[in-house]
Amino acid sequence: KVDGPDGAPYGAGPSERVEADPVDIRVVLLTESRKPNDVYSDLPVALVPGMPPGTNDIEAAIRQVAAGAASSDVLPTCASLDVLARRNPRTRGGAALPVGASTVENVVAALALMDNSYVAIQGPPGTGKTYTGSRVIKELVEKHHWRIGVVAQSHAVVENMLAGIVKAGLDSALVAKNDIDSDSPTWTVLKGGVPARAKFLDEHQRTGCVLGGTAWTFASENLINRGGLDLLVVDEAGQFSLAPTLGASVAAKRLLLLGDPQQLPQVSQGTHAEPVDESALGWLLRGHDTITKDVGYFLGESYRMHPSLCERVSVLSYDGRLDAAPAASARRLEDVEPGLHVVRVHHTGNRSESLEEAAEVVAQIRANIGKLWNDPDDPTSPRPLGQSDFLVVAPYNAQVGLIRQQLDTAGMCDVRVGTVDKFQGQEAPIAIVSMAASSHGDVPRGMGFLLSRNRINVAVSRAQWSAVLIRSEALTSFMPSSAHGVLELGAFIGLCHPAGARDWRTERNTNEGNSK
């Protein structure tokens, strides 16, 4: 019998009784103690996000850089102002950046020659950006005993580099960070905030070391004397804006900017006036797709993409300078042509989700799953493709959810599905990209978002062997209202219709069930 406080049953009239099975109810009370002044009787009327981290230290560091510039008759020569003024890296004696050896050797030599300046490295997808950066850092610590900071926009990016440095062979006792994001750090975990970081740096003046952190870490006056670090490495500098770059730069004599502005832009936004809202590395590209030789180094070999696919990505985003490494040519997938395959699916009125394209995703996976995959770098190959060997990218969460539902219904629960933001850095033998929207009039957030060259670049370049781009024929039937829009539309059409190249397209009419 379930009765209310007045004896009447809950959910029933006065003359009704509600029959229910006996229920064993346990109530656990959690008691929290608060200081008397912190106790309030009013109930909250809303839940809102907390305040963002304070920027006092970063602002003070930027103000210090600005004050130094304002007090001089000419713009001072230092790493941060060289970047801001787009001056070429300055070496002692005015020598050009070293070339001729391996990229790691060249960058180590360039940094050793630096006269309080910077070096930049642009690393397209699969070119070994983290591999290169981690080995440069290892060499500088072991041979030159440098104290080096690693900064990025997120803890995850910093920790990925720290893990790469330890994997490269640097003693984990010389690599440290606190505020860890990783569940299994391979480096030294510091306890105690700024004092612990400062102590770590002080203890390793003779041996050299690596300290990871955010812009707040290196802007702090309590960490180290201004310019006390030999080098500050800005990882994912294609996502790290000029403002925090200036703020963090005060900790070091030199800067190494490592990233790729042709991939995803900043994942979080600050309020910065133009042009300091630009990424640090993007600023140095001066509007070009790739970095020039007098500014830094371009990693021009992709170890991920087959040459047929790499060529398309190279033309799309890298001025044709990106080539496939020999290792990428050694892989084989039976009965599947490498490269980019464009599948046109007829649909109308779809905005952020398309059942027709979701069905095509399932069809593509069914057609290729189980085919023999041979990768010399994979100890389990040759082996049949499994569900985890496919990666599906969609621009909108609604389409991601719909594809996920269709795949689960088809028994393909292990296929990875997500937006392009989720998959940066990941790869698979086959990547499938669903554009979802039917036409430019249906597109939420505008065609600038959907046809963004950066986002298309990242989506397609997840593939090792082949990428399948699923789209509506009417998607590109419009005239943009800006010059930039025309360029982005032209780049997408050029990706789908490469001039003078063999056409791998598969055109599918889902209504008639025919393919040709």
Coordinates of C-alpha atoms in Angstrom, one line a residue:
K1 CA 0.0 0.0 0.0
V2 CA 1.5 3.3 -1.0
D3 CA 0.0 6.1 1.0
G4 CA 0.6 9.8 1.2
P5 CA 1.0 11.8 4.4
D6 CA -2.8 12.3 4.8
G7 CA -3.4 8.6 4.4
A8 CA -4.6 8.8 0.8
P9 CA -2.5 6.9 -1.8
Y10 CA -0.2 8.9 -4.0
G11 CA -1.5 9.3 -7.5
A12 CA -5.0 8.1 -6.6
G13 CA -8.3 9.7 -5.6
P14 CA -9.7 9.5 -2.0
S15 CA -11.5 6.2 -2.6
E16 CA -8.8 4.5 -4.6
R17 CA -5.9 2.3 -3.4
V18 CA -2.7 1.7 -5.2
E19 CA -1.3 -1.9 -5.0
A20 CA 2.5 -2.2 -5.2
D21 CA 5.2 -4.8 -4.6
P22 CA 7.2 -4.4 -1.4
V23 CA 10.1 -2.1 -2.0
D24 CA 13.3 -2.0 0.0
I25 CA 14.4 1.7 0.2
R26 CA 17.7 2.8 1.5
V27 CA 18.5 6.4 2.0
V28 CA 22.1 7.6 2.1
L29 CA 22.7 11.0 3.6
L30 CA 25.8 12.9 2.7
T31 CA 26.6 15.6 5.3
E32 CA 28.9 18.5 4.3
S33 CA 30.2 21.0 6.8
R34 CA 30.6 24.7 5.9
K35 CA 31.9 27.7 7.8
P36 CA 29.0 29.7 9.3
N37 CA 29.6 32.6 7.0
D38 CA 29.4 30.4 4.0
V39 CA 25.9 29.0 4.8
Y40 CA 22.9 30.5 3.0
S41 CA 19.3 29.7 3.4
D42 CA 18.2 30.7 -0.1
L43 CA 17.8 28.0 -2.7
P44 CA 19.7 28.5 -6.0
V45 CA 17.6 29.8 -8.8
A46 CA 20.0 28.7 -11.6
L47 CA 23.2 26.7 -12.2
V48 CA 25.7 28.6 -14.3
P49 CA 29.3 27.9 -15.4
G50 CA 32.0 29.1 -13.0
M51 CA 34.3 32.0 -13.7
P52 CA 37.1 31.3 -16.2
P53 CA 40.6 31.2 -15.0
G54 CA 42.0 34.6 -14.2
T55 CA 44.4 36.1 -16.7
N56 CA 46.3 38.5 -14.4
D57 CA 49.7 36.8 -14.9
I58 CA 49.3 36.5 -18.7
E59 CA 48.2 40.2 -18.9
A60 CA 51.2 41.3 -16.8
A61 CA 53.6 39.3 -18.9
I62 CA 52.2 40.8 -22.2
R63 CA 52.3 44.3 -20.6
Q64 CA 56.0 43.7 -19.8
V65 CA 56.8 42.8 -23.4
A66 CA 54.8 45.9 -24.6
A67 CA 56.5 48.2 -22.1
G68 CA 59.9 47.0 -23.2
A69 CA 59.0 47.8 -26.8
A70 CA 57.5 51.2 -26.0
S71 CA 60.6 52.3 -24.1
S72 CA 62.9 51.6 -27.0
D73 CA 63.7 53.8 -30.0
V74 CA 63.5 50.7 -32.3
L75 CA 61.6 47.4 -31.7
P76 CA 63.8 45.3 -29.5
T77 CA 65.2 42.0 -30.7
C78 CA 63.7 39.1 -28.8
A79 CA 61.9 35.9 -29.7
S80 CA 58.3 37.1 -29.0
L81 CA 58.7 40.4 -30.9
D82 CA 60.4 38.6 -33.8
V83 CA 57.3 36.5 -34.1
L84 CA 55.0 39.5 -33.7
A85 CA 56.9 41.6 -36.3
R86 CA 57.2 38.6 -38.6
R87 CA 60.9 38.9 -38.7
N88 CA 62.9 36.0 -39.9
P89 CA 64.7 33.9 -37.2
R90 CA 67.9 35.6 -36.2
T91 CA 71.0 33.4 -35.8
R92 CA 74.4 34.5 -34.5
G93 CA 76.4 35.9 -37.4
G94 CA 73.3 36.1 -39.6
A95 CA 73.7 32.6 -40.9
A96 CA 70.7 31.0 -42.7
L97 CA 68.8 28.2 -41.1
P98 CA 70.7 24.9 -41.4
V99 CA 69.7 22.4 -44.1
G100 CA 71.1 19.3 -45.5
A101 CA 70.9 17.0 -42.5
S102 CA 67.9 15.3 -41.0
T103 CA 65.1 17.6 -39.8
V104 CA 65.9 16.8 -36.1
E105 CA 69.6 17.7 -36.7
N106 CA 68.7 20.8 -38.6
V107 CA 66.3 22.1 -35.9
V108 CA 68.8 21.3 -33.1
A109 CA 71.5 23.2 -34.9
A110 CA 69.2 26.1 -35.7
L111 CA 68.1 26.5 -32.1
A112 CA 71.7 26.3 -30.9
L113 CA 72.5 29.2 -33.3
M114 CA 69.6 31.3 -32.2
D115 CA 70.2 34.8 -31.0
N116 CA 67.2 35.1 -28.7
S117 CA 64.8 34.3 -31.5
Y118 CA 62.5 31.5 -32.8
V119 CA 62.2 28.6 -35.2
A120 CA 59.0 27.2 -36.6
I121 CA 58.0 23.7 -37.8
Q122 CA 54.9 23.0 -39.8
G123 CA 53.8 19.4 -39.6
P124 CA 50.9 18.2 -41.8
P125 CA 48.9 15.1 -40.9
G126 CA 51.0 12.0 -40.4
T127 CA 54.4 13.7 -40.9
G128 CA 55.7 12.9 -37.4
K129 CA 55.3 16.3 -35.8
T130 CA 55.4 14.9 -32.2
Y131 CA 58.2 12.5 -33.2
T132 CA 60.3 15.3 -34.5
G133 CA 59.6 17.7 -31.6
S134 CA 60.2 15.1 -28.9
R135 CA 63.6 14.1 -30.4
V136 CA 64.7 17.7 -30.8
I137 CA 63.9 18.3 -27.1
K138 CA 65.7 15.1 -26.0
E139 CA 68.9 16.1 -27.9
L140 CA 68.9 19.6 -26.5
V141 CA 68.5 18.4 -22.9
E142 CA 71.0 15.5 -23.1
K143 CA 73.7 17.3 -25.2
H144 CA 73.2 21.0 -24.3
H145 CA 71.6 20.6 -20.8
W146 CA 68.9 23.0 -21.7
R147 CA 65.9 23.7 -19.4
I148 CA 62.9 23.6 -21.7
G149 CA 59.2 24.4 -21.3
V150 CA 56.4 22.8 -23.3
V151 CA 53.2 24.8 -23.5
A152 CA 50.0 24.2 -25.4
Q153 CA 46.3 25.2 -25.3
S154 CA 45.3 22.0 -23.3
H155 CA 46.9 19.7 -20.8
A156 CA 46.2 16.7 -23.1
V157 CA 48.4 18.2 -25.9
V158 CA 51.2 19.0 -23.4
E159 CA 51.1 15.6 -21.9
N160 CA 51.1 13.9 -25.4
M161 CA 54.4 15.7 -26.1
L162 CA 55.8 14.8 -22.7
A163 CA 55.0 11.1 -23.3
G164 CA 56.7 11.4 -26.7
I165 CA 59.8 12.8 -25.1
V166 CA 60.0 9.9 -22.6
K167 CA 59.4 7.4 -25.4
A168 CA 62.2 9.0 -27.3
G169 CA 64.5 8.0 -24.5
L170 CA 64.9 11.0 -22.2
D171 CA 65.0 10.0 -18.5
S172 CA 61.5 10.4 -17.1
A173 CA 63.0 12.0 -13.9
L174 CA 64.0 15.0 -16.2
V175 CA 60.4 15.4 -17.5
A176 CA 57.8 16.8 -15.2
K177 CA 54.3 18.4 -14.9
N178 CA 51.6 18.8 -12.4
D179 CA 47.8 19.2 -12.9
I180 CA 47.9 15.9 -14.8
D181 CA 45.2 14.9 -17.3
S182 CA 46.6 11.5 -18.1
D183 CA 45.6 8.3 -16.3
S184 CA 49.0 6.8 -16.7
P185 CA 51.7 9.5 -16.8
T186 CA 55.2 8.2 -17.8
W187 CA 56.9 11.4 -16.6
T188 CA 57.5 12.8 -13.1
V189 CA 54.3 14.2 -11.5
L190 CA 54.9 17.3 -9.4
K191 CA 52.8 18.2 -6.3
G192 CA 52.4 21.6 -5.0
G193 CA 51.8 24.1 -7.8
V194 CA 54.2 26.9 -8.7
P195 CA 56.7 26.3 -5.8
A196 CA 57.1 22.7 -6.9
R197 CA 57.7 23.7 -10.5
A198 CA 60.2 26.3 -9.6
K199 CA 62.1 23.9 -7.4
F200 CA 62.2 21.3 -10.2
L201 CA 63.7 23.8 -12.6
D202 CA 66.2 25.0 -10.0
E203 CA 67.3 21.5 -9.2
H204 CA 68.1 20.7 -12.8
Q205 CA 70.2 23.7 -13.8
R206 CA 73.2 21.5 -14.6
T207 CA 71.5 18.5 -16.1
G208 CA 68.7 20.3 -18.1
C209 CA 65.0 19.2 -17.9
V210 CA 61.6 19.6 -19.4
L211 CA 58.6 21.2 -17.7
G212 CA 55.1 21.0 -19.2
G213 CA 52.3 23.5 -18.5
T214 CA 49.9 26.1 -19.9
A215 CA 50.4 29.8 -20.6
W216 CA 49.5 30.5 -17.0
T217 CA 52.5 28.3 -15.9
F218 CA 55.1 30.1 -17.9
A219 CA 53.7 33.7 -17.5
S220 CA 54.1 33.4 -13.7
E221 CA 56.8 35.6 -12.2
N222 CA 57.3 33.1 -9.4
L223 CA 58.3 30.2 -11.7
I224 CA 61.7 31.4 -13.0
N225 CA 63.5 34.6 -13.8
R226 CA 62.3 36.2 -17.0
G227 CA 64.2 34.5 -19.8
G228 CA 65.5 31.8 -17.4
L229 CA 64.5 28.9 -19.7
D230 CA 66.7 28.1 -22.7
L231 CA 63.7 27.2 -24.9
L232 CA 59.9 27.3 -24.8
V233 CA 58.2 24.8 -27.2
V234 CA 54.7 25.9 -28.3
D235 CA 53.0 22.7 -29.3
E236 CA 50.0 22.8 -31.6
A237 CA 51.1 26.4 -32.4
G238 CA 48.5 26.4 -35.2
Q239 CA 45.8 26.5 -32.5
F240 CA 47.7 28.8 -30.0
S241 CA 47.0 32.4 -30.5
L242 CA 49.5 35.3 -30.4
A243 CA 48.3 36.7 -27.1
P244 CA 49.1 33.7 -24.9
T245 CA 52.3 33.1 -27.0
L246 CA 53.5 36.6 -26.0
G247 CA 52.4 35.9 -22.4
A248 CA 54.3 32.6 -22.0
S249 CA 57.3 33.7 -24.0
V250 CA 58.8 35.8 -21.2
A251 CA 60.0 32.7 -19.5
A252 CA 62.5 31.7 -22.2
K253 CA 65.3 33.0 -24.5
R254 CA 64.1 31.1 -27.6
L255 CA 60.8 29.8 -29.0
L256 CA 60.1 26.7 -31.1
L257 CA 56.6 26.8 -32.7
L258 CA 55.4 23.4 -33.7
G259 CA 52.0 22.7 -35.4
D260 CA 50.0 23.1 -38.6
P261 CA 47.6 26.0 -39.2
Q262 CA 46.0 24.0 -42.1
Q263 CA 44.3 21.7 -39.5
L264 CA 41.7 22.6 -37.0
P265 CA 41.7 26.1 -35.6
Q266 CA 41.6 26.9 -31.9
V267 CA 39.2 24.7 -30.0
S268 CA 38.4 27.3 -27.4
Q269 CA 38.0 31.0 -28.0
G270 CA 39.3 34.1 -26.3
T271 CA 38.4 37.7 -27.0
H272 CA 41.4 39.2 -28.8
A273 CA 41.4 42.1 -31.2
E274 CA 42.7 41.5 -34.7
P275 CA 45.3 40.4 -35.6
V276 CA 46.3 38.9 -32.3
D277 CA 43.4 36.5 -32.5
E278 CA 45.4 34.7 -35.2
S279 CA 47.4 31.6 -34.2
A280 CA 51.1 32.1 -33.7
L281 CA 52.1 29.8 -36.5
G282 CA 49.4 30.9 -38.8
W283 CA 50.6 34.5 -38.3
L284 CA 54.1 33.5 -39.5
L285 CA 52.7 31.9 -42.7
R286 CA 51.6 35.3 -43.9
G287 CA 48.5 34.0 -45.6
H288 CA 50.3 31.1 -47.4
D289 CA 49.4 27.5 -47.0
T290 CA 52.9 26.4 -46.1
I291 CA 55.8 27.9 -44.3
T292 CA 58.7 29.4 -46.2
K293 CA 62.3 28.1 -45.8
D294 CA 63.6 31.3 -44.3
V295 CA 61.1 31.1 -41.4
G296 CA 61.3 27.4 -40.5
Y297 CA 60.9 23.8 -41.6
F298 CA 58.2 22.0 -43.4
L299 CA 57.7 18.3 -42.7
G300 CA 57.0 17.2 -46.2
E301 CA 56.6 13.4 -45.9
S302 CA 53.3 11.8 -44.7
Y303 CA 53.8 8.3 -43.2
R304 CA 50.1 7.8 -43.0
M305 CA 48.5 8.4 -46.4
H306 CA 48.9 6.4 -49.6
P307 CA 50.4 8.5 -52.4
S308 CA 47.1 8.6 -54.3
L309 CA 45.4 10.1 -51.3
C310 CA 48.3 12.2 -50.1
E311 CA 48.4 13.9 -53.5
R312 CA 44.8 15.1 -53.2
V313 CA 45.4 16.5 -49.7
S314 CA 48.7 18.1 -50.8
V315 CA 46.9 20.0 -53.5
L316 CA 44.0 20.9 -51.2
S317 CA 46.0 22.4 -48.3
Y318 CA 49.8 22.3 -48.8
D319 CA 50.7 23.9 -52.1
G320 CA 51.6 20.5 -53.5
R321 CA 54.6 20.2 -51.1
L322 CA 53.3 17.1 -49.2
D323 CA 54.5 13.7 -50.4
A324 CA 53.9 10.2 -49.2
A325 CA 56.8 8.5 -47.4
P326 CA 57.9 5.1 -48.8
A327 CA 56.4 3.4 -45.7
A328 CA 52.9 4.7 -46.7
S329 CA 53.3 3.1 -50.2
A330 CA 54.1 -0.4 -48.8
R331 CA 50.5 -1.0 -47.4
R332 CA 47.9 -3.0 -49.4
L333 CA 44.1 -3.5 -49.2
E334 CA 42.7 -6.1 -51.5
D335 CA 40.2 -5.1 -54.2
V336 CA 40.0 -1.5 -53.1
E337 CA 41.6 1.3 -55.1
P338 CA 43.6 3.7 -52.9
G339 CA 42.9 7.4 -52.8
L340 CA 39.7 9.5 -52.5
H341 CA 36.3 8.1 -53.6
V342 CA 33.4 10.5 -53.9
V343 CA 29.9 9.0 -53.5
R344 CA 27.0 11.2 -54.6
V345 CA 23.7 10.4 -52.8
H346 CA 20.4 12.1 -53.8
H347 CA 18.5 13.7 -51.0
T348 CA 16.7 17.0 -50.4
G349 CA 15.8 19.1 -47.4
N350 CA 18.4 17.6 -45.0
R351 CA 20.1 20.1 -42.7
S352 CA 22.3 18.5 -40.1
E353 CA 21.4 14.9 -40.6
S354 CA 20.8 12.6 -43.6
L355 CA 19.3 9.1 -43.3
E356 CA 20.3 8.5 -46.9
E357 CA 24.0 9.2 -46.2
A358 CA 23.9 7.2 -43.0
A359 CA 22.6 4.2 -44.9
E360 CA 25.4 4.8 -47.4
V361 CA 28.0 4.7 -44.6
V362 CA 26.7 1.3 -43.5
A363 CA 26.8 0.1 -47.1
Q364 CA 30.4 1.2 -47.6
I365 CA 31.5 -0.6 -44.4
R366 CA 29.6 -3.8 -45.4
A367 CA 31.3 -3.7 -48.8
N368 CA 34.8 -3.5 -47.4
I369 CA 34.8 -5.2 -44.0
G370 CA 36.7 -8.4 -44.1
K371 CA 39.0 -7.5 -47.0
L372 CA 42.6 -8.4 -46.5
W373 CA 44.8 -5.5 -45.0
N374 CA 48.6 -5.7 -45.2
D375 CA 50.6 -3.2 -43.3
P376 CA 54.3 -4.0 -42.8
D377 CA 54.3 -1.9 -39.6
D378 CA 51.4 -3.9 -38.1
P379 CA 52.6 -7.2 -36.5
T380 CA 49.0 -8.6 -36.8
S381 CA 48.9 -8.2 -40.6
P382 CA 48.0 -9.5 -43.1
R383 CA 44.6 -9.7 -41.5
P384 CA 40.9 -9.0 -42.5
L385 CA 39.6 -5.5 -41.9
G386 CA 37.6 -5.3 -38.7
Q387 CA 35.1 -2.7 -37.5
S388 CA 37.8 -0.7 -35.7
D389 CA 39.6 -0.2 -39.0
F390 CA 36.9 2.2 -40.1
L391 CA 36.6 5.8 -39.0
V392 CA 33.4 7.8 -39.8
V393 CA 33.5 11.6 -39.7
A394 CA 30.4 14.0 -39.9
P395 CA 30.2 17.8 -39.4
Y396 CA 27.2 17.8 -37.1
N397 CA 26.4 15.9 -33.9
A398 CA 23.0 15.1 -35.2
Q399 CA 24.5 13.2 -38.1
V400 CA 27.0 11.5 -35.8
G401 CA 24.1 10.3 -33.6
L402 CA 22.1 9.1 -36.6
I403 CA 25.1 7.2 -38.1
R404 CA 25.9 5.7 -34.7
Q405 CA 22.3 4.5 -34.4
Q406 CA 22.4 3.0 -37.9
L407 CA 25.7 1.2 -37.3
D408 CA 24.6 -0.2 -34.0
T409 CA 21.4 -1.5 -35.6
A410 CA 23.6 -3.2 -38.2
G411 CA 25.7 -4.8 -35.5
M412 CA 28.7 -2.5 -36.1
C413 CA 29.1 -1.1 -32.6
D414 CA 33.0 -0.9 -32.8
V415 CA 33.1 1.5 -35.7
R416 CA 34.4 4.9 -34.6
V417 CA 32.1 7.8 -35.3
G418 CA 32.4 11.4 -34.4
T419 CA 33.0 15.0 -35.5
V420 CA 36.4 16.0 -37.0
D421 CA 37.3 17.6 -33.7
K422 CA 37.2 14.2 -32.0
F423 CA 39.5 12.5 -34.5
Q424 CA 42.4 14.9 -35.0
G425 CA 45.5 12.7 -34.6
Q426 CA 43.7 9.4 -35.2
E427 CA 43.9 7.3 -38.3
A428 CA 42.3 4.2 -39.9
P429 CA 42.8 2.2 -43.2
I430 CA 39.5 3.6 -44.4
A431 CA 37.9 7.0 -43.4
I432 CA 34.4 7.8 -44.4
V433 CA 33.2 11.5 -44.4
S434 CA 29.5 12.3 -44.5
M435 CA 28.6 15.9 -45.4
A436 CA 24.9 15.5 -44.3
A437 CA 23.4 18.7 -45.7
S438 CA 21.5 18.6 -49.0
S439 CA 22.2 22.0 -50.3
H440 CA 23.6 25.4 -49.3
G441 CA 20.2 26.6 -48.4
D442 CA 19.9 23.8 -45.8
V443 CA 23.2 24.2 -44.1
P444 CA 23.2 25.3 -40.5
R445 CA 26.2 27.5 -39.4
G446 CA 26.8 28.4 -43.1
M447 CA 28.8 26.9 -45.9
G448 CA 32.0 28.4 -44.5
F449 CA 31.8 25.9 -41.7
L450 CA 30.8 22.9 -43.8
L451 CA 33.3 23.4 -46.6
S452 CA 36.1 24.7 -44.4
R453 CA 39.3 23.6 -46.0
N454 CA 40.9 23.0 -42.6
R455 CA 38.1 20.7 -41.5
I456 CA 37.9 18.8 -44.8
N457 CA 41.7 18.4 -44.7
V458 CA 41.6 16.8 -41.3
A459 CA 38.6 14.6 -42.1
V460 CA 40.1 13.2 -45.3
S461 CA 43.6 12.8 -44.0
R462 CA 42.6 10.4 -41.3
A463 CA 42.7 7.6 -43.9
Q464 CA 45.8 5.4 -44.5
W465 CA 44.5 3.8 -47.7
S466 CA 41.3 5.3 -48.9
A467 CA 38.8 8.0 -48.0
V468 CA 35.2 8.0 -49.0
L469 CA 33.5 11.4 -49.2
I470 CA 29.6 11.1 -49.2
R471 CA 27.8 14.2 -50.4
S472 CA 24.7 15.5 -52.2
E473 CA 25.1 16.6 -55.8
A474 CA 23.4 19.9 -55.0
L475 CA 25.7 20.7 -52.2
T476 CA 28.0 22.9 -54.3
S477 CA 25.3 24.4 -56.6
F478 CA 25.6 28.0 -55.3
M479 CA 27.6 31.2 -55.6
P480 CA 29.4 32.4 -52.5
S481 CA 29.1 36.0 -51.5
S482 CA 32.7 36.6 -50.6
A483 CA 36.1 36.0 -52.2
H484 CA 37.1 33.7 -49.4
G485 CA 33.9 31.7 -49.9
V486 CA 34.7 31.3 -53.6
L487 CA 38.2 30.0 -52.7
E488 CA 36.8 27.5 -50.2
L489 CA 34.1 26.3 -52.7
G490 CA 36.7 26.0 -55.4
A491 CA 39.0 23.9 -53.2
F492 CA 36.2 21.5 -52.3
I493 CA 35.1 21.1 -55.9
G494 CA 38.7 20.6 -56.9
L495 CA 39.0 17.9 -54.3
C496 CA 36.0 16.1 -55.7
H497 CA 37.0 16.7 -59.4
P498 CA 40.8 16.6 -59.7
A499 CA 41.8 18.1 -63.0
G500 CA 43.8 15.7 -65.1
A501 CA 43.6 12.9 -62.5
R502 CA 42.0 9.5 -62.7
D503 CA 38.4 9.7 -61.5
W504 CA 37.8 7.2 -58.7
R505 CA 34.2 8.4 -58.1
T506 CA 31.4 6.0 -57.4
E507 CA 28.0 7.5 -58.2
R508 CA 25.2 5.8 -56.4
N509 CA 21.5 6.4 -56.9
T510 CA 20.0 5.2 -53.7
N511 CA 16.4 5.5 -54.9
E512 CA 16.9 3.1 -57.8
G513 CA 19.4 1.0 -56.0
N514 CA 21.9 1.2 -59.0
S515 CA 25.5 2.0 -58.9
K516 CA 27.8 2.8 -61.8

